[in-house]
Coordinates of C-alpha atoms in Angstrom, one line a residue:
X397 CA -37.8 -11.1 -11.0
X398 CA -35.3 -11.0 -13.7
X399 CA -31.9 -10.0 -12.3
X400 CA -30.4 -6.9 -14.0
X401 CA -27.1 -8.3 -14.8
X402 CA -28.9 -10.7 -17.3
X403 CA -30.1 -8.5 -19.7
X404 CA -28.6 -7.9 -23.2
X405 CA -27.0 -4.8 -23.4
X406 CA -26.4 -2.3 -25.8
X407 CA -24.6 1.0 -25.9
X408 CA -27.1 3.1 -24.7
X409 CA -28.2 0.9 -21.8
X410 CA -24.5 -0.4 -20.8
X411 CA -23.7 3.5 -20.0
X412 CA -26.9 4.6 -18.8
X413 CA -26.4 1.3 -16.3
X414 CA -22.3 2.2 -15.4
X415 CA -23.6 6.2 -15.5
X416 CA -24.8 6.1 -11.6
X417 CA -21.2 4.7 -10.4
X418 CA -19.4 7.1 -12.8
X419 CA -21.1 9.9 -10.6
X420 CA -20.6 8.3 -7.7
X421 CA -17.3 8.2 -8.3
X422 CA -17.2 11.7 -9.3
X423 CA -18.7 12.5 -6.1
X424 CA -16.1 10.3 -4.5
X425 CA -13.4 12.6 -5.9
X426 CA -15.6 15.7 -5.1
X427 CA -14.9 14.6 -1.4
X428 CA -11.3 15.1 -1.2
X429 CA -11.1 17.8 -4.1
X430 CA -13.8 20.2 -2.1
X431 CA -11.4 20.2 0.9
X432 CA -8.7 21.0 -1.1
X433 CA -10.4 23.7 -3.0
X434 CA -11.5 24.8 0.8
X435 CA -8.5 24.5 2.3
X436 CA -6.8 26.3 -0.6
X437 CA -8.7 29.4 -0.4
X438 CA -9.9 30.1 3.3
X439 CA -7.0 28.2 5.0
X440 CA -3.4 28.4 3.3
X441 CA -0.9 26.7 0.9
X442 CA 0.5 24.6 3.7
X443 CA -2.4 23.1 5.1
X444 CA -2.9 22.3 1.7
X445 CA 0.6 20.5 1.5
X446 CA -0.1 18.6 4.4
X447 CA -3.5 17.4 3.1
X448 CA -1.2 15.5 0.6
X449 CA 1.6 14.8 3.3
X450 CA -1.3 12.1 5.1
X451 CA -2.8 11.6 1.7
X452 CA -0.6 7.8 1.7
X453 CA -2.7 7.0 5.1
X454 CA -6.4 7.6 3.1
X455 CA -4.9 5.9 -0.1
X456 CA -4.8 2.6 2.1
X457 CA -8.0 2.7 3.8
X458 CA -10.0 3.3 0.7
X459 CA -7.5 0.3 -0.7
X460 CA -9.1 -2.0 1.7
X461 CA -12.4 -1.1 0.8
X462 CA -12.1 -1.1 -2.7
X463 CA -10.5 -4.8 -2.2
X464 CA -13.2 -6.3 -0.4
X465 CA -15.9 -4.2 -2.3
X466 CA -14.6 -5.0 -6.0
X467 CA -12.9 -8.2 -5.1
X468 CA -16.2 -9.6 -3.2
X469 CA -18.0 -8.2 -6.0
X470 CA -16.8 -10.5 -8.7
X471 CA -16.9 -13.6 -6.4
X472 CA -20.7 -12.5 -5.8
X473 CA -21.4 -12.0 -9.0
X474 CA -20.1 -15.0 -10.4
X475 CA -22.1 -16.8 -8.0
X476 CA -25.2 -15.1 -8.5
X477 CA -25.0 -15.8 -12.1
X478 CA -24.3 -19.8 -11.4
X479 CA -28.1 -19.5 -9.5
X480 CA -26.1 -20.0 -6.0
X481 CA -28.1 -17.0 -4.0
X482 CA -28.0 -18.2 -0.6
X483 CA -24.3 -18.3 -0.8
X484 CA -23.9 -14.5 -2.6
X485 CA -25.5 -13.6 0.5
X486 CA -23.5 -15.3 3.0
X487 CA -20.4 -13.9 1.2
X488 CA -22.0 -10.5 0.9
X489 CA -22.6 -10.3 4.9
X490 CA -18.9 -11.6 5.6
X491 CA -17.2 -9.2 3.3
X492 CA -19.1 -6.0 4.6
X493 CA -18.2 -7.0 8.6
X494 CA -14.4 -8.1 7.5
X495 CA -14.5 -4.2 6.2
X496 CA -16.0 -2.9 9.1
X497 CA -13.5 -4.9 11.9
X498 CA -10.7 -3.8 9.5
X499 CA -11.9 -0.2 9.9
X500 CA -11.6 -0.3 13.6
X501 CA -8.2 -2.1 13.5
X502 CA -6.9 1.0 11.4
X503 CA -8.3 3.5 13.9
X504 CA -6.9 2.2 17.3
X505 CA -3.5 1.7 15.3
X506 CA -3.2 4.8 13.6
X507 CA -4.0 6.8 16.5
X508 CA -1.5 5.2 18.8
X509 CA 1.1 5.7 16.1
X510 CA 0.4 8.9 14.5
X511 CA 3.0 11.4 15.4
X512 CA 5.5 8.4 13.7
X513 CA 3.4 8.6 11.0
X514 CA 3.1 11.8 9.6
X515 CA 6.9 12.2 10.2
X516 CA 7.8 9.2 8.3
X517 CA 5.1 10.8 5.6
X518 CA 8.0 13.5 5.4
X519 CA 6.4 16.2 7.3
X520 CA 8.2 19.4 8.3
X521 CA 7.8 21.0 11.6
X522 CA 5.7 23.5 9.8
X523 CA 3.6 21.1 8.0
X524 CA 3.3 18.8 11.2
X525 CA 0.6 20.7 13.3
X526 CA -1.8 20.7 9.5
X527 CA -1.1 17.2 9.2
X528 CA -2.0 16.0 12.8
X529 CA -5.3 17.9 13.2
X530 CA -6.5 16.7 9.6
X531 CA -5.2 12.8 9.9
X532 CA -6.1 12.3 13.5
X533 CA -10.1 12.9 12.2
X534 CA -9.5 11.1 8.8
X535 CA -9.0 8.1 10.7
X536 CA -11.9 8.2 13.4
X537 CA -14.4 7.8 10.6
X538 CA -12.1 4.9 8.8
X539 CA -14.9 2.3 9.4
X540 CA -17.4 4.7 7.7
X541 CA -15.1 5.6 5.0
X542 CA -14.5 1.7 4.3
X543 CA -18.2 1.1 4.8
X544 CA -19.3 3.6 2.0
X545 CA -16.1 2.3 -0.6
X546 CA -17.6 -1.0 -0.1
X547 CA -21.7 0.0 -0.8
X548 CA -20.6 1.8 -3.9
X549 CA -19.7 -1.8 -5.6
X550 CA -22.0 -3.7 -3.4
X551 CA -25.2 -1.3 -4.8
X552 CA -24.4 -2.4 -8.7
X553 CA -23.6 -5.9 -7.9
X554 CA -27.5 -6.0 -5.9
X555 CA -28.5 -4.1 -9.2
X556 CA -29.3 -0.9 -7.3
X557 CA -26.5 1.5 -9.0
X558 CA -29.2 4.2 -8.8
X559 CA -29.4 4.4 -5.3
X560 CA -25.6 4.6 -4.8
X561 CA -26.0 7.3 -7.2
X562 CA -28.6 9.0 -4.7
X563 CA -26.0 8.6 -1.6
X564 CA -23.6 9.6 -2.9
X565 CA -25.0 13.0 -4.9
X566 CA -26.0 13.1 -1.0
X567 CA -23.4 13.0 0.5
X568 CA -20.9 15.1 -2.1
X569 CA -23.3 17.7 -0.8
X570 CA -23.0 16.8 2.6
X571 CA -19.5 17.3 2.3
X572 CA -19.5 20.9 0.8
X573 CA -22.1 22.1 3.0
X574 CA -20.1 21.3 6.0
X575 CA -16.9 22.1 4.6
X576 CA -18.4 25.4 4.0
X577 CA -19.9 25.4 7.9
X578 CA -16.4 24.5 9.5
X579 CA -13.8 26.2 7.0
X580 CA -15.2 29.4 6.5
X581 CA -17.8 30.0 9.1
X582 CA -16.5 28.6 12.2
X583 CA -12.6 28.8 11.3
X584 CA -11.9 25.6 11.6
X585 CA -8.6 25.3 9.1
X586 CA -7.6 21.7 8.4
X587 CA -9.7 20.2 11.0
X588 CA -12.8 21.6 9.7
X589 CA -11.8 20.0 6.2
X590 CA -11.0 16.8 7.7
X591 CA -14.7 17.2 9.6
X592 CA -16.3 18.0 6.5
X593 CA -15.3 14.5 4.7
X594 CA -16.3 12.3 7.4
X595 CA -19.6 13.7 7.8
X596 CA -20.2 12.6 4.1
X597 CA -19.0 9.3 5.0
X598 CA -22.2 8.9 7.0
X599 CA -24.9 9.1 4.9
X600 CA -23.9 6.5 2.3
X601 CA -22.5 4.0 5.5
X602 CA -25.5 4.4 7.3
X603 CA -28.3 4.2 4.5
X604 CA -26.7 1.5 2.7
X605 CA -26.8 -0.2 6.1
X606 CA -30.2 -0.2 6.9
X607 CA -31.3 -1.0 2.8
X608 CA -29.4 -4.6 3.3
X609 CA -31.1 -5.1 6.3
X610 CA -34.2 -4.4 5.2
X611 CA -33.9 -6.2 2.2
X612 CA -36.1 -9.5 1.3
X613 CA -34.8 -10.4 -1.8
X614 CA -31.7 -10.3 -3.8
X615 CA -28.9 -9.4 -1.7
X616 CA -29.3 -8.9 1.7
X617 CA -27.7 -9.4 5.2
X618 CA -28.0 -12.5 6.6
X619 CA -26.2 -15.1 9.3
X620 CA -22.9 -15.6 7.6
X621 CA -21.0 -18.8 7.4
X622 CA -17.2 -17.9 8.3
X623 CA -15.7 -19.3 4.9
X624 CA -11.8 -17.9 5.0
X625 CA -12.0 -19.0 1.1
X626 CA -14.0 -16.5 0.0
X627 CA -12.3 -13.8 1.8
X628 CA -9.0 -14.9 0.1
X629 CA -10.4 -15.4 -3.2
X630 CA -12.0 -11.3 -2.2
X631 CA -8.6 -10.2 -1.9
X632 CA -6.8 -12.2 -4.6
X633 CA -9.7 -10.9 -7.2
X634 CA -9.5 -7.4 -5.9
X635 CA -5.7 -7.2 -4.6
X636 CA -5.0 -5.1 -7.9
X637 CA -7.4 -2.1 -6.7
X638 CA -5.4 -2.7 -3.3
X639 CA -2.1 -2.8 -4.6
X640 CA -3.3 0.8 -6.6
X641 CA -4.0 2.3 -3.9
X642 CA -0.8 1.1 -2.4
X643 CA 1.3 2.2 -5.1
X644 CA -0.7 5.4 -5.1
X645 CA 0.4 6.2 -1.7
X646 CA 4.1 5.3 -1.9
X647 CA 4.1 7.6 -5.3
X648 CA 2.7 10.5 -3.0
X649 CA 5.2 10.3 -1.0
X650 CA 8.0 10.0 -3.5
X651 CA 6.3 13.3 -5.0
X652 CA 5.8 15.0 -1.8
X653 CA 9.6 14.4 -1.2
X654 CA 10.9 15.2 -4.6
X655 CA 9.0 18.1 -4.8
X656 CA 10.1 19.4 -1.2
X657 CA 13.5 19.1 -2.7
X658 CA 13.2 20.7 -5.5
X659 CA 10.4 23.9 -5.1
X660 CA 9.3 23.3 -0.6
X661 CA 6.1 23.6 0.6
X662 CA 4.7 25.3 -2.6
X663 CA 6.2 22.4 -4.2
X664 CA 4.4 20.1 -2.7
X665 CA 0.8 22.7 -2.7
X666 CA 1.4 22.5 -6.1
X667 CA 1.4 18.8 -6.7
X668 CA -1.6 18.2 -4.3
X669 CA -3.8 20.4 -6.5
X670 CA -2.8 18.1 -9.5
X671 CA -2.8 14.8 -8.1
X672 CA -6.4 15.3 -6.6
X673 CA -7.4 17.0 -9.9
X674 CA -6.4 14.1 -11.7
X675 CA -7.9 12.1 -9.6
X676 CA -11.6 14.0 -10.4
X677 CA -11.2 13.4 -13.6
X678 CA -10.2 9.6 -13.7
X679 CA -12.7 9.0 -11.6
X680 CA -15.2 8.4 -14.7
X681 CA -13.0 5.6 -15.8
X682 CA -12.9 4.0 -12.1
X683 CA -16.9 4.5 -11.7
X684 CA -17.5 3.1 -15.9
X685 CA -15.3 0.7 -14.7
X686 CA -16.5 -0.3 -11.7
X687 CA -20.7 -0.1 -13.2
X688 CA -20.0 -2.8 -16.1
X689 CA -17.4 -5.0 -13.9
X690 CA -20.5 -6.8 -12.4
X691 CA -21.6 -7.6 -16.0
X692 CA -18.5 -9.1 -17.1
X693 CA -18.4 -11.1 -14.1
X694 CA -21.9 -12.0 -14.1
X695 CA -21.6 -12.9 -18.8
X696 CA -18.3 -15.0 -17.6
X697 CA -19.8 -17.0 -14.6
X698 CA -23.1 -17.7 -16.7
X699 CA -20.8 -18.7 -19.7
X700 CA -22.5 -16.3 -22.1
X701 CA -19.6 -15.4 -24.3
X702 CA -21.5 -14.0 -26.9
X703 CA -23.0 -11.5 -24.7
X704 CA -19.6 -10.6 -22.8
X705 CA -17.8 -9.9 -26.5
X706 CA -20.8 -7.2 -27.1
X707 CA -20.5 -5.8 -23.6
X708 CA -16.4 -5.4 -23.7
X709 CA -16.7 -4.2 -27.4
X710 CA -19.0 -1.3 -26.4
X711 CA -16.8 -0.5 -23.3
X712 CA -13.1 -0.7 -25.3
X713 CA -14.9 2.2 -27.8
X714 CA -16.8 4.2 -24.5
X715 CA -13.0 4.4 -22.7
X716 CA -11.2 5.5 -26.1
X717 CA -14.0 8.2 -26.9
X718 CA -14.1 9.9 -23.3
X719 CA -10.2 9.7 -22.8
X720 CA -9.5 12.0 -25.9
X721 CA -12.4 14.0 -24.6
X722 CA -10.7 14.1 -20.9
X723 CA -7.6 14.9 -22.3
X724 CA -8.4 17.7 -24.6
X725 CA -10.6 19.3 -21.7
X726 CA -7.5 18.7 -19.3
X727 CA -5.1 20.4 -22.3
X728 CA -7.0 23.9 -22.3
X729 CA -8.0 24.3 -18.9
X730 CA -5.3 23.5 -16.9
X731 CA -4.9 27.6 -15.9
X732 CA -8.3 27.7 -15.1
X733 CA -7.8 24.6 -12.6
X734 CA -4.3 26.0 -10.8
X735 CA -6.3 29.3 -10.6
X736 CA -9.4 28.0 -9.1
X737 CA -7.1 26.5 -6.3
X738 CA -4.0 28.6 -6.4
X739 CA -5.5 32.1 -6.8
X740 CA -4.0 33.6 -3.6
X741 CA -0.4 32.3 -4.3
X742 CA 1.5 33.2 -7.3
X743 CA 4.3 30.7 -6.8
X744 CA 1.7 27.7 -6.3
X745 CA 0.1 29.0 -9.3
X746 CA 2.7 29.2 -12.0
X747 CA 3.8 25.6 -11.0
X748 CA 0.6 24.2 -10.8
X749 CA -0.1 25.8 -14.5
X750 CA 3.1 24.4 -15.7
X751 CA 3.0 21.2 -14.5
X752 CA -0.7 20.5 -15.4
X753 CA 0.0 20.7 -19.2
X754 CA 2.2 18.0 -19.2
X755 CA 0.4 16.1 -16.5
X756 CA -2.7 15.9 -19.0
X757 CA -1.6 14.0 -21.4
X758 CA -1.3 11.0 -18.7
X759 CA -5.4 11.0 -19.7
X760 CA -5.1 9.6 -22.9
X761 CA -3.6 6.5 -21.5
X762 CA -4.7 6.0 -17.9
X763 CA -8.5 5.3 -19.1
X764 CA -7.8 2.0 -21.2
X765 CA -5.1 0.9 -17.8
X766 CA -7.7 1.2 -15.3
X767 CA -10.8 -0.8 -17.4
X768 CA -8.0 -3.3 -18.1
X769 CA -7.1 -3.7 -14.7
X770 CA -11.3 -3.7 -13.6
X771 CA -11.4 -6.4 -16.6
X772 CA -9.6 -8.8 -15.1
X773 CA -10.6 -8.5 -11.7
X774 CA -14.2 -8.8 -13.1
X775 CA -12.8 -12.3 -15.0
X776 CA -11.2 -13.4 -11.1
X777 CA -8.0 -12.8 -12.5
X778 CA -6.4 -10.3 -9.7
X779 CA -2.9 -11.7 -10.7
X780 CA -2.7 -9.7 -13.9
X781 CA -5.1 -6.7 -13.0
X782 CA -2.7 -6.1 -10.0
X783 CA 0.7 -6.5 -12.2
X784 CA -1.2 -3.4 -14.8
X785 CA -2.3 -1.4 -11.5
X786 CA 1.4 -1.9 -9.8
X787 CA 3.3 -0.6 -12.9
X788 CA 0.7 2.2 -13.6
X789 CA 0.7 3.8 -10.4
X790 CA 3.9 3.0 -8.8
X791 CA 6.7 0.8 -10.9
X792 CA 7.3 2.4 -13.8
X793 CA 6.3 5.7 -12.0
X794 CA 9.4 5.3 -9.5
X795 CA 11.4 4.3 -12.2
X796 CA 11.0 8.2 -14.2
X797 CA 11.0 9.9 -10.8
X798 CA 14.4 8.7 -10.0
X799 CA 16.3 9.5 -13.5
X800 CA 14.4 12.4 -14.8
X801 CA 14.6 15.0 -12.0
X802 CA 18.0 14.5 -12.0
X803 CA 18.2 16.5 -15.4
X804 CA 14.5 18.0 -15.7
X805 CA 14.2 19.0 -12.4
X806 CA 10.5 19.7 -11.9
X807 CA 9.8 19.0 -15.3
X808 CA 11.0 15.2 -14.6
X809 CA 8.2 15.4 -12.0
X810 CA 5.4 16.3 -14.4
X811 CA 6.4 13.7 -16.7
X812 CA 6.6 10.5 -14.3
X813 CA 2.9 9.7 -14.5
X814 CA 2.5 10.5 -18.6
X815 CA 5.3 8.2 -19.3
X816 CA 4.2 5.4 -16.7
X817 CA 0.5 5.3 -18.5
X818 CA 2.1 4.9 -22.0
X819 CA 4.4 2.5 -21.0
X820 CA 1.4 0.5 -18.8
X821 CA -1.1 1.1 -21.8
X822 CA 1.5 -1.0 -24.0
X823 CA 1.5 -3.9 -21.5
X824 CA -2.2 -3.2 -21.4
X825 CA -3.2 -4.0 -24.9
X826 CA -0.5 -6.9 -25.2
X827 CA -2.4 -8.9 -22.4
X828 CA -5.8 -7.9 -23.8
X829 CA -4.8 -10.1 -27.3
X830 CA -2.3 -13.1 -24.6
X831 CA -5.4 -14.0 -22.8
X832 CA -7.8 -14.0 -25.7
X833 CA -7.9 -17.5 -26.0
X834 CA -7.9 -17.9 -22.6
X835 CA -11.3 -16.0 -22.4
X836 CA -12.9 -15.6 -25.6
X837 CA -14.0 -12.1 -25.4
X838 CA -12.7 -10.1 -28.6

C-alpha cells in the first residue's frame, strides 16, 4: 500500500489533502469562539472577560500538545519516509502517553494552585468567581484536551486527515449542542461554557484512541521503547508551536492588563472577542499548515528535493492568495463580528468595532509567519521556527504594547499585533532566501 505522503502533488490535491486539518482547525477555534459567543449573549460581559483572564492557562496546555503532536510528527515522518516503520511506531506510542501523563501533571497542579493563579492572571474580585468556575473545569479535561491536539497532527501524519476532519466536525458540534444545553437551558453561566468545551474534547480523544489500537498497519500503538532522544528531538522540532503558545499567553495577559488600565472590564470583553476572533480566522493558516507539514517532512527525509520545491511553491502562492482574502473579509465585517458578540453592550461594542479595523490588517502578515514557522519545524529545524513564533506572538508584540499606549492609548493596543506580523513577516522572508542553500527548496 502506497503511503500517502509519497505521492506527487499538485495544487489541487496539496489543498484538498491540508483541506481536512484547515477544518479541523476551524472547528478547533469554533470551540473556544462558541463559548464566547454563548457566554456573550446569555451570560454577561464579565464572564466574558474572565474567559480571557484564564485564557494564558488553555494557551499552555494546547502548547504541550501541539509540541509533542507537531514536533513528533516531523520526527515520524522523517522516519517513515527513511522505510524505518517499526520505530515511527514506537515513537508514535511514546509521544501520545508523554501527552497524556503530562495532562494529568497539569490537572493535580493547577487545581492545588488555582486561586494563585487566576489572581496572578490579574483577576479582579469581580472577575474572580467567572474565572474559578470556568478554569477549575478547563483543567479536569486537560488530558482530553492534550489528547485531541495531539490526534489532529497524529491523523495526517498516519495519512487519515479525513477522519480528524470527521472528529472534529463531531465534536465542534458537540460543543455547541451542549453549550446550548448548559448556557441557556439549564443556566449554567461560565461553568456551563467551560462544560460545553470539554465534552467536545471527548469524542476526538476517545475515537482517535480506539482507531490506533485497532490499527494493523501503518501507524498504530504498540509496546514502546522508552528512547528520551526522541522525546527531546519532539520538543526541539516542535518547541516553536510551544513557545507560541507561550508567548500567546503572556501577550493575553499583557492585554488583559493594559486594557483593564485603560477601558476595565469592558476593556478587556472587548479584547477577548478579538483575540478569539482572530484566532478563528488564523486557524486556516495553522490547519494548511499543519496538513502539508507531514509532506515537507516526509519530501526532506526521503531526499526528494524536486518534489519538496513543487510542494512549497504551491503552498507560498495558497498562503499569499487566502491572506488578502482573510484580510479584506476581516476589513468589512468587523461591525458585524463586535455585533454578533457585543450586541447587548454598547460600550463592548464600539471598542470591539474600533479596534477590529485595525486589528485586521495583522492578516495580511500573520499567514506567511505561521507556514514559515510550520516550515521549519517540518525541516527539524525548531531553533528558527521558534525564534519567528517568539517575535510574532510575544517579542516584538511586548515591545509596541509598552511604547504605544503611552501616547495612543487604546489605539496603541490595536496596533501591537499588526506591527509585530510586519515586522516578523520581514524576518520571515529573510530566513526563507539564508537557508536556501542549506535546504534547496526554492
Amino acid at each position: 500500500m502506497e503511503n500517502p505522503l509519497s505521492k506527487s502533488f499538485n495544487t489541487i490535491s496539496l489543498i484538498k489533502f491540508a483541506f481536512p486539518s484547515m477544518v479541523m482547525m476551524l472547528f478547533m477555534g469554533l470551540y473556544t469562539i462558541t463559548d464566547t459567543i454563548f457566554v456573550a449573549r446569555f451570560v454577561d460581559s464579565n464572564a466574558l472577560s474572565s474567559i480571557n483572564i484564564v485564557c494564558p492557562v488553555i494557551n499552555i496546555i494546547v502548547g504541550l500538545g501541539t509540541m509533542f503532536g507537531a514536533g513528533g510528527s516531523a520526527v515520524i515522518a522523517k522516519k517513515m519516509g527513511s522505510g524505518n516503520m517499526d520505530e515511527a511506531r514506537s515513537n508514535f506510542t511514546l509521544i501520545i502517553i508523554t501527552g497524556i501523563v503530562t495532562g494529568l501533571v497539569i490537572t493535580v497542579i493547577g487545581l492545588l494552585f488555582i486561586d494563585k493563579i487566576i489572581w496572578g492572571l490579574g483577576a479582579s474580585k469581580i472577575l474572580f468567581p467567572y474565572c474559578k468556575d470556568y478554569l477549575e473545569i478547563q483543567l479536569i479535561f486537560a488530558v482530553l484536551d492534550i489528547m485531541q491536539v495531539l490526534y489532529q497532527n497524529l491523523f495526517v501524519t498516519a495519512g487519515r486527515p479525513g477522519l480528524g476532519l470527521i472528529l472534529s466536525i463531531s465534536a465542534g458540534i458537540a460543543n455547541i449542542v451542549f453549550d446550548y444545553i448548559f448556557i441557556v437551558c439549564l443556566r449554567m453561566g461560565v461553568t456551563g461554557a467551560a462544560l460545553g468545551t470539554g465534552t467536545g474534547y471527548i469524542i476526538p480523544a476517545i475515537t482517535g484512541t480506539i482507531f490506533f489500537l485497532a490499527g494493523r498497519k501503518g501507524l498504530h500503538f504498540c509496546k514502546p521503547k522508552m528512547d528520551i532522544h526522541v522525546l527531546i528531538k519532539s520538543c526541539s522540532n516542535g518547541v516553536s508551536e510551544m513557545i507560541s503558545q507561550l508567548s500567546a499567553a503572556m501577550a493575553t495577559f499583557l492585554f488583559n492588563i493594559t486594557m483593564m488600565k485603560l477601558a476595565g472590564e469592558d476593556g478587556v470583553a472587548a479584547i477577548t472577542v478579538i483575540i478569539y476572533s482572530g484566532f478563528l480566522l488564523t486557524s486556516i493558516y495553522i490547519g494548511f499548515s499543519m496538513g502539508v507539514a507531514p509532506v515537507i517532512s516526509y519530501n526532506y527525509g526521503a531526499g526528494n528535493i524536486k518534489q519538496l520545491k513543487k510542494v512549497l511553491h504551491i503552498c507560498f502562492c495558497f498562503i499569499i492568495s487566502i491572506s488578502i482574502s482573510i484580510f479584506l473579509f476581516s476589513l468589512f465585517n468587523g461591525k458585524n463580528i463586535a455585533k454578533l458578540f457585543a450586541a447587548n453592550n454598547k460600550n463592548v461594542y464600539e471598542i470591539t468595532k474600533t479596534g477590529f479595523t485595525i486589528y485586521s490588517f495583522s492578516f495580511l502578515f500573520s499567514g506567511c509567519n505561521i507556514f514559515t514557522s510550520a516550515l521549519f519545524t517540518a525541516l527539524s529545524n525548531g531553533k528558527l521556527s521558534a525564534i519567528i513564533s517568539f517575535l510574532r506572538t510575544f517579542g516584538f508584540i511586548v515591545v509596541v504594547l509598552l511604547i504605544l499606549p503611552e501616547f495612543l492609548k487604546i489605539t496603541g493596543v490595536w496596533l501591537a499585533v499588526p506591527v509585530a506580523e510586519l515586522l516578523t513577516s520581514v524576518l520571515a522572508v529573510c530566513l526563507i532566501y539564508r537557508y536556501n542553500k542549506q535546504y534547496n527548496y526554492l
